[in-house]
Amino acid sequence: MDDAITARLAALKEKYSASGQELLDFLDGLLEADYLTYWDYIRLDSLLSLQQPRTSHHDEPIFIMYHQITELYFKLVLHELDPIIEKGDVSADVLAEAMRRCNRYFSALEHSFGVMVDGMDREQFLRFRMALIPASGFQSGQYRMIELASANLHDLVHLEQREAMRSEESVEALLAQIYWLRGATIEKDGQKTLTLVQFETHYGETFLKRAKKAYQQSISDQARRMLEAGTLSEELKKELRTYDQYVNVLWPLQHYRSAVRYLAKQPADARATGGTNWQKYLPPRFQKRIFFPFLWSDEEQSEWGKSFVDRYAREH
Ligand code: HEM
């Protein structure tokens, strides 16, 4: 027998006997096992069985699949952010690499949003969406998890309360004023929409747990400490600013374009499936979500989501 094989067998014997296992049993298992296939490894059949339209309109699967693609990208983003929150106070190089990856994912999302904006027939969309009420992208839990991991919770408080709550330390109290609640509250009577009630029932505890875990450990908190300690590199600063722009301006603007394309003027604006006043709620200049306010000048913050975006687009 080849020396290399004998050496591997000896190493395997040692590995298995260390945990009280018999190498021979594992070798028999190898003899029995089938070769791995691409479709089994990727779980392709399961993946391709997950598109279940509610109507027979040709374009509904496009809507479903693009949401699924987006959720997978969101999962990739969380795959980078979660270990950083878990570990706490990582180095500037580690954070910069994670941000570079997240920016790549959001870049792909921003550049592919045309699949939604231009890629579906408007008449069909307006019909099949009626079968989806009260479901809404508003209920994307991963989108909120990305926000909770990225921002200091105070910066996610609704703009009107943000400054007043600066010194609030209770995570529960801050979550009770989080910006997205306003988006899904009926203006005239202050009632929560059904979309929001479902969302809170499903994700409430998860969000509380995540918000507590990220308290003082969010990407924003870690970056601010680096800035104060003088360890925030120019490279990291650039990646953080790009990320802030992607998540809080560029993606929301693409998304808003899709709402305008499908819901605006026909003859009156269509009600959103989640029931929000979307024209007032969705534009980034009204929400003014900024993950890293300490990296932007006052002027850039006051221009958030307005002309500054054009300048940013020219620079990148
Ligand atoms: C034709 C395409 C789309 C239209 C017309 C649309 C429309 C809307 C509207 C009107 C809202 C406000 C909430 C409501 O009342 O329903 C909303 C929220 C949201 N949608 Fe979409 N959407 C589209 C595609 C997508 C896609 C592909 C995603 C990806 C997951 C998505 C994720 C979200 C998220 C995360 C929110 C909450 C935004 C926030 O709170 O700032 N949407 N969408």
Short mmCIF file of C-alpha atoms and ligand atoms in Angstrom, two decimals:
data_model
loop_
_atom_site.label_atom_id
_atom_site.label_comp_id
_atom_site.label_asym_id
_atom_site.label_seq_id
_atom_site.Cartn_x
_atom_site.Cartn_y
_atom_site.Cartn_z
CA MET A 1 0.00 0.00 0.00
CA ASP A 2 1.10 3.54 -0.84
CA ASP A 3 2.92 5.24 2.11
CA ALA A 4 0.69 8.27 1.89
CA ILE A 5 -2.43 6.09 2.23
CA THR A 6 -0.94 4.15 5.16
CA ALA A 7 -0.12 7.46 6.88
CA ARG A 8 -3.72 8.74 6.33
CA LEU A 9 -5.16 5.48 7.69
CA ALA A 10 -2.99 5.76 10.80
CA ALA A 11 -4.11 9.37 11.28
CA LEU A 12 -7.77 8.37 10.83
CA LYS A 13 -7.38 5.49 13.29
CA GLU A 14 -5.99 7.94 15.83
CA LYS A 15 -8.81 10.43 15.18
CA TYR A 16 -11.59 7.88 15.65
CA SER A 17 -10.05 6.02 18.58
CA ALA A 18 -9.68 9.37 20.40
CA SER A 19 -13.49 9.46 20.56
CA GLY A 20 -13.90 5.72 21.16
CA GLN A 21 -14.93 4.95 17.55
CA GLU A 22 -13.85 2.12 15.26
CA LEU A 23 -12.07 3.16 12.06
CA LEU A 24 -13.27 -0.02 10.35
CA ASP A 25 -16.93 0.97 10.82
CA PHE A 26 -16.30 4.34 9.19
CA LEU A 27 -14.44 2.68 6.30
CA ASP A 28 -17.43 0.38 5.76
CA GLY A 29 -19.63 3.47 5.76
CA LEU A 30 -17.44 5.00 3.04
CA LEU A 31 -17.75 1.86 0.94
CA GLU A 32 -21.53 2.05 1.16
CA ALA A 33 -21.91 5.82 0.61
CA ASP A 34 -22.99 7.30 -2.74
CA TYR A 35 -20.97 10.05 -4.39
CA LEU A 36 -22.20 13.52 -3.56
CA THR A 37 -24.03 15.30 -6.37
CA TYR A 38 -24.35 19.00 -7.07
CA TRP A 39 -28.14 18.91 -6.72
CA ASP A 40 -28.02 17.21 -3.33
CA TYR A 41 -25.32 19.49 -1.99
CA ILE A 42 -27.13 22.69 -3.06
CA ARG A 43 -30.51 21.22 -2.08
CA LEU A 44 -31.65 22.26 -5.51
CA ASP A 45 -34.92 20.36 -5.62
CA SER A 46 -35.99 21.88 -2.29
CA LEU A 47 -34.91 25.33 -3.41
CA LEU A 48 -36.83 25.13 -6.68
CA SER A 49 -39.95 23.90 -4.92
CA LEU A 50 -40.26 27.05 -2.81
CA GLN A 51 -42.05 29.20 -5.39
CA GLN A 52 -45.77 28.84 -4.75
CA PRO A 53 -47.80 31.56 -6.48
CA ARG A 54 -51.26 32.44 -5.16
CA THR A 55 -52.61 33.30 -8.63
CA SER A 56 -52.02 32.13 -12.19
CA HIS A 57 -50.56 35.45 -13.39
CA HIS A 58 -47.32 34.81 -15.30
CA ASP A 59 -45.43 37.54 -13.43
CA GLU A 60 -46.20 36.48 -9.86
CA PRO A 61 -43.29 33.97 -9.71
CA ILE A 62 -40.93 36.83 -10.66
CA PHE A 63 -42.16 38.75 -7.63
CA ILE A 64 -41.77 35.73 -5.35
CA MET A 65 -38.32 34.76 -6.63
CA TYR A 66 -36.88 38.25 -6.45
CA HIS A 67 -38.02 38.51 -2.83
CA GLN A 68 -36.40 35.15 -2.13
CA ILE A 69 -33.16 36.23 -3.84
CA THR A 70 -33.18 39.40 -1.71
CA GLU A 71 -33.76 37.43 1.49
CA LEU A 72 -30.77 35.19 0.63
CA TYR A 73 -28.60 38.29 0.20
CA PHE A 74 -29.92 39.59 3.54
CA LYS A 75 -28.88 36.26 5.04
CA LEU A 76 -25.39 36.72 3.60
CA VAL A 77 -25.22 40.17 5.20
CA LEU A 78 -26.27 38.79 8.59
CA HIS A 79 -23.73 36.00 8.14
CA GLU A 80 -21.07 38.77 8.24
CA LEU A 81 -22.62 41.00 10.91
CA ASP A 82 -23.66 38.42 13.51
CA PRO A 83 -20.17 37.07 14.36
CA ILE A 84 -18.92 40.65 14.77
CA ILE A 85 -21.68 41.46 17.27
CA GLU A 86 -21.03 38.14 19.01
CA LYS A 87 -17.30 38.75 19.33
CA GLY A 88 -17.37 42.52 20.06
CA ASP A 89 -14.58 45.01 19.47
CA VAL A 90 -13.07 43.32 16.44
CA SER A 91 -10.11 44.92 14.65
CA ALA A 92 -10.48 47.57 11.94
CA ASP A 93 -9.24 45.06 9.34
CA VAL A 94 -11.82 42.43 10.29
CA LEU A 95 -14.64 44.98 10.21
CA ALA A 96 -13.44 46.44 6.90
CA GLU A 97 -13.48 43.01 5.26
CA ALA A 98 -17.00 42.29 6.55
CA MET A 99 -18.20 45.68 5.28
CA ARG A 100 -16.59 45.08 1.88
CA ARG A 101 -18.56 41.83 1.62
CA CYS A 102 -21.83 43.44 2.73
CA ASN A 103 -21.31 46.26 0.22
CA ARG A 104 -20.83 43.70 -2.54
CA TYR A 105 -24.17 42.11 -1.60
CA PHE A 106 -26.04 45.40 -1.43
CA SER A 107 -24.44 46.51 -4.69
CA ALA A 108 -25.86 43.39 -6.36
CA LEU A 109 -29.29 44.16 -4.85
CA GLU A 110 -29.24 47.80 -5.85
CA HIS A 111 -28.21 46.99 -9.41
CA SER A 112 -30.73 44.19 -9.83
CA PHE A 113 -33.81 46.01 -8.54
CA GLY A 114 -34.84 46.65 -12.15
CA VAL A 115 -36.20 43.09 -12.05
CA MET A 116 -38.95 44.60 -9.88
CA VAL A 117 -39.19 48.14 -11.22
CA ASP A 118 -39.25 47.28 -14.94
CA GLY A 119 -39.52 43.52 -15.01
CA MET A 120 -43.20 42.91 -14.33
CA ASP A 121 -46.35 43.82 -16.16
CA ARG A 122 -48.09 46.55 -14.17
CA GLU A 123 -51.61 45.32 -14.85
CA GLN A 124 -50.73 41.82 -13.70
CA PHE A 125 -48.94 43.16 -10.62
CA LEU A 126 -51.95 45.24 -9.61
CA ARG A 127 -54.11 42.14 -9.84
CA PHE A 128 -52.00 39.50 -8.15
CA ARG A 129 -51.03 41.84 -5.28
CA MET A 130 -54.65 41.82 -4.17
CA ALA A 131 -54.26 38.11 -3.35
CA LEU A 132 -51.37 38.94 -1.00
CA ILE A 133 -52.98 41.41 1.43
CA PRO A 134 -51.99 42.02 4.23
CA ALA A 135 -48.53 40.48 3.55
CA SER A 136 -45.87 43.09 2.79
CA GLY A 137 -42.08 43.36 2.44
CA PHE A 138 -42.50 45.50 5.55
CA GLN A 139 -42.60 42.14 7.34
CA SER A 140 -39.07 41.18 6.26
CA GLY A 141 -37.58 40.21 9.62
CA GLN A 142 -34.06 39.97 8.23
CA TYR A 143 -34.18 43.57 6.99
CA ARG A 144 -34.87 44.70 10.58
CA MET A 145 -32.21 42.33 11.97
CA ILE A 146 -29.66 44.01 9.66
CA GLU A 147 -30.71 47.39 11.05
CA LEU A 148 -30.56 46.20 14.67
CA ALA A 149 -27.06 44.78 14.11
CA SER A 150 -25.76 47.82 12.24
CA ALA A 151 -27.08 50.83 14.17
CA ASN A 152 -26.94 52.07 17.69
CA LEU A 153 -30.59 51.55 18.72
CA HIS A 154 -31.00 55.28 19.50
CA ASP A 155 -30.44 56.03 15.81
CA LEU A 156 -33.37 53.81 14.81
CA VAL A 157 -35.82 55.70 17.01
CA HIS A 158 -38.36 57.66 14.97
CA LEU A 159 -36.90 61.02 13.93
CA GLU A 160 -39.38 63.01 16.04
CA GLN A 161 -38.31 61.28 19.27
CA ARG A 162 -34.67 60.61 18.40
CA GLU A 163 -33.04 63.52 20.21
CA ALA A 164 -35.40 63.39 23.20
CA MET A 165 -34.51 59.73 23.77
CA ARG A 166 -30.72 60.11 23.45
CA SER A 167 -30.11 59.27 27.11
CA GLU A 168 -32.73 56.51 27.36
CA GLU A 169 -31.05 53.24 28.35
CA SER A 170 -33.94 50.78 28.30
CA VAL A 171 -33.86 48.63 25.16
CA GLU A 172 -37.61 47.98 25.56
CA ALA A 173 -38.37 51.71 25.72
CA LEU A 174 -36.25 52.41 22.62
CA LEU A 175 -37.84 49.56 20.68
CA ALA A 176 -41.26 50.96 21.57
CA GLN A 177 -40.36 54.11 19.58
CA ILE A 178 -38.60 52.44 16.67
CA TYR A 179 -39.18 54.24 13.36
CA TRP A 180 -40.95 51.42 11.54
CA LEU A 181 -43.93 51.41 13.95
CA ARG A 182 -44.93 54.82 12.55
CA GLY A 183 -44.93 53.41 9.05
CA ALA A 184 -47.54 50.82 9.94
CA THR A 185 -49.83 52.79 12.21
CA ILE A 186 -53.07 54.17 10.88
CA GLU A 187 -52.66 57.92 10.99
CA LYS A 188 -56.17 58.99 11.89
CA ASP A 189 -56.72 56.72 14.92
CA GLY A 190 -53.20 55.52 15.89
CA GLN A 191 -54.22 51.84 15.48
CA LYS A 192 -51.60 49.31 14.40
CA THR A 193 -52.18 47.82 10.94
CA LEU A 194 -52.77 44.06 10.76
CA THR A 195 -49.42 43.81 8.92
CA LEU A 196 -47.71 45.24 12.00
CA VAL A 197 -49.66 43.15 14.50
CA GLN A 198 -48.70 39.95 12.63
CA PHE A 199 -45.10 41.13 12.36
CA GLU A 200 -44.77 41.88 16.08
CA THR A 201 -46.37 38.58 17.06
CA HIS A 202 -43.97 36.64 14.84
CA TYR A 203 -40.73 38.57 15.46
CA GLY A 204 -41.23 40.60 18.66
CA GLU A 205 -39.20 38.35 20.93
CA THR A 206 -36.46 37.77 18.35
CA PHE A 207 -36.04 41.52 17.86
CA LEU A 208 -35.87 42.15 21.60
CA LYS A 209 -33.23 39.46 22.02
CA ARG A 210 -31.21 40.76 19.11
CA ALA A 211 -31.52 44.39 20.20
CA LYS A 212 -30.23 43.46 23.66
CA LYS A 213 -27.33 41.52 22.21
CA ALA A 214 -26.36 44.40 19.90
CA TYR A 215 -26.68 47.04 22.64
CA GLN A 216 -23.24 48.76 22.83
CA GLN A 217 -21.92 46.07 20.43
CA SER A 218 -23.55 47.06 17.14
CA ILE A 219 -21.35 47.81 14.13
CA SER A 220 -21.97 51.48 14.81
CA ASP A 221 -20.88 51.21 18.48
CA GLN A 222 -17.73 49.31 17.58
CA ALA A 223 -16.84 51.78 14.80
CA ARG A 224 -17.44 54.78 17.09
CA ARG A 225 -15.11 53.34 19.71
CA MET A 226 -12.46 52.89 16.99
CA LEU A 227 -12.92 56.51 15.93
CA GLU A 228 -12.49 57.68 19.53
CA ALA A 229 -9.41 55.48 19.97
CA GLY A 230 -7.91 56.70 16.66
CA THR A 231 -7.92 53.17 15.14
CA LEU A 232 -10.60 53.70 12.49
CA SER A 233 -8.66 53.43 9.21
CA GLU A 234 -9.52 55.53 6.16
CA GLU A 235 -10.30 52.29 4.31
CA LEU A 236 -12.80 51.21 6.97
CA LYS A 237 -14.35 54.67 7.07
CA LYS A 238 -14.93 54.50 3.32
CA GLU A 239 -16.54 51.04 3.55
CA LEU A 240 -18.78 52.10 6.45
CA ARG A 241 -19.99 55.19 4.60
CA THR A 242 -20.66 53.13 1.48
CA TYR A 243 -22.63 50.61 3.54
CA ASP A 244 -24.70 53.38 5.18
CA GLN A 245 -25.52 54.71 1.73
CA TYR A 246 -26.47 51.33 0.33
CA VAL A 247 -28.76 50.28 3.17
CA ASN A 248 -30.29 53.62 4.02
CA VAL A 249 -30.44 55.54 0.76
CA LEU A 250 -29.65 53.65 -2.44
CA TRP A 251 -31.60 50.42 -1.79
CA PRO A 252 -34.57 52.34 -0.28
CA LEU A 253 -34.61 54.65 -3.32
CA GLN A 254 -34.68 51.71 -5.75
CA HIS A 255 -37.41 50.14 -3.68
CA TYR A 256 -39.36 53.40 -3.57
CA ARG A 257 -39.12 53.58 -7.38
CA SER A 258 -40.94 50.24 -7.56
CA ALA A 259 -43.72 51.52 -5.30
CA VAL A 260 -44.06 54.64 -7.48
CA ARG A 261 -44.05 52.60 -10.70
CA TYR A 262 -46.79 50.23 -9.60
CA LEU A 263 -48.82 52.09 -7.00
CA ALA A 264 -48.76 55.76 -7.96
CA LYS A 265 -51.65 57.46 -9.79
CA GLN A 266 -54.16 55.11 -11.35
CA PRO A 267 -56.07 57.49 -11.08
CA ALA A 268 -55.44 57.77 -7.33
CA ASP A 269 -52.41 56.24 -5.58
CA ALA A 270 -53.02 52.58 -4.75
CA ARG A 271 -53.15 51.45 -1.15
CA ALA A 272 -50.07 49.44 -0.18
CA THR A 273 -50.66 45.80 0.77
CA GLY A 274 -49.27 46.55 4.24
CA GLY A 275 -51.55 49.59 4.52
CA THR A 276 -48.84 52.21 5.12
CA ASN A 277 -48.95 55.74 3.88
CA TRP A 278 -46.02 54.72 1.68
CA GLN A 279 -45.49 58.08 -0.05
CA LYS A 280 -44.73 59.71 3.30
CA TYR A 281 -43.12 56.68 4.90
CA LEU A 282 -40.73 55.12 2.38
CA PRO A 283 -38.52 57.96 1.03
CA PRO A 284 -35.14 57.93 2.83
CA ARG A 285 -35.18 61.71 3.26
CA PHE A 286 -38.22 61.38 5.57
CA GLN A 287 -37.02 58.34 7.54
CA LYS A 288 -33.48 59.69 7.85
CA ARG A 289 -32.03 56.42 9.03
CA ILE A 290 -28.26 56.83 9.41
CA PHE A 291 -26.21 54.02 10.93
CA PHE A 292 -23.01 56.00 11.41
CA PRO A 293 -23.98 59.68 11.98
CA PHE A 294 -20.50 60.38 13.39
CA LEU A 295 -19.03 59.72 9.91
CA TRP A 296 -21.17 62.32 8.12
CA SER A 297 -21.03 66.11 8.28
CA ASP A 298 -24.10 68.07 9.45
CA GLU A 299 -24.68 69.13 5.85
CA GLU A 300 -24.53 65.55 4.60
CA GLN A 301 -26.98 64.48 7.29
CA SER A 302 -29.43 67.26 6.55
CA GLU A 303 -29.22 66.41 2.83
CA TRP A 304 -29.71 62.66 3.53
CA GLY A 305 -31.53 61.03 0.66
CA LYS A 306 -31.67 64.28 -1.33
CA SER A 307 -29.07 65.90 -3.60
CA PHE A 308 -26.23 64.31 -1.65
CA VAL A 309 -27.15 61.02 -3.25
CA ASP A 310 -26.47 62.42 -6.71
CA ARG A 311 -23.05 63.60 -5.59
CA TYR A 312 -22.33 60.20 -4.05
CA ALA A 313 -23.37 58.43 -7.24
CA ARG A 314 -20.93 60.57 -9.27
CA GLU A 315 -18.07 59.83 -6.88
CA HIS A 316 -18.46 56.04 -6.96
C1 HEM B 1 -43.01 45.74 -7.06
C2 HEM B 1 -42.21 45.63 -6.05
C3 HEM B 1 -42.48 46.21 -4.69
C4 HEM B 1 -43.43 47.12 -4.29
C5 HEM B 1 -44.49 47.83 -5.13
C6 HEM B 1 -43.24 47.33 -2.87
C7 HEM B 1 -44.01 48.16 -2.09
C8 HEM B 1 -43.82 48.38 -0.75
C9 HEM B 1 -44.60 49.25 0.07
C10 HEM B 1 -45.77 50.09 -0.42
C11 HEM B 1 -44.10 49.21 1.33
C12 HEM B 1 -44.62 49.96 2.55
C13 HEM B 1 -45.28 48.96 3.48
C14 HEM B 1 -46.68 48.57 3.04
O1 HEM B 1 -47.61 49.29 3.36
O2 HEM B 1 -46.82 47.52 2.39
C15 HEM B 1 -42.99 48.31 1.31
C16 HEM B 1 -42.18 48.04 2.39
C17 HEM B 1 -41.08 47.21 2.35
N1 HEM B 1 -40.73 46.39 1.31
FE1 HEM B 1 -41.44 46.46 -0.55
N2 HEM B 1 -42.18 46.56 -2.45
C18 HEM B 1 -41.70 45.86 -3.52
C19 HEM B 1 -40.65 44.96 -3.54
C20 HEM B 1 -39.91 44.62 -2.43
C21 HEM B 1 -38.82 43.67 -2.43
C22 HEM B 1 -38.30 42.88 -3.63
C23 HEM B 1 -38.36 43.59 -1.17
C24 HEM B 1 -37.26 42.68 -0.71
C25 HEM B 1 -37.32 41.98 0.40
C26 HEM B 1 -39.14 44.51 -0.37
C27 HEM B 1 -38.93 44.76 0.98
C28 HEM B 1 -39.59 45.72 1.69
C29 HEM B 1 -39.17 46.15 3.01
C30 HEM B 1 -37.96 45.69 3.79
C31 HEM B 1 -40.10 47.11 3.41
C32 HEM B 1 -40.06 47.92 4.70
C33 HEM B 1 -39.31 49.23 4.38
C34 HEM B 1 -39.23 50.18 5.56
O3 HEM B 1 -39.79 49.93 6.62
O4 HEM B 1 -38.57 51.24 5.38
N3 HEM B 1 -40.06 45.11 -1.17
N4 HEM B 1 -42.83 47.80 0.04
#
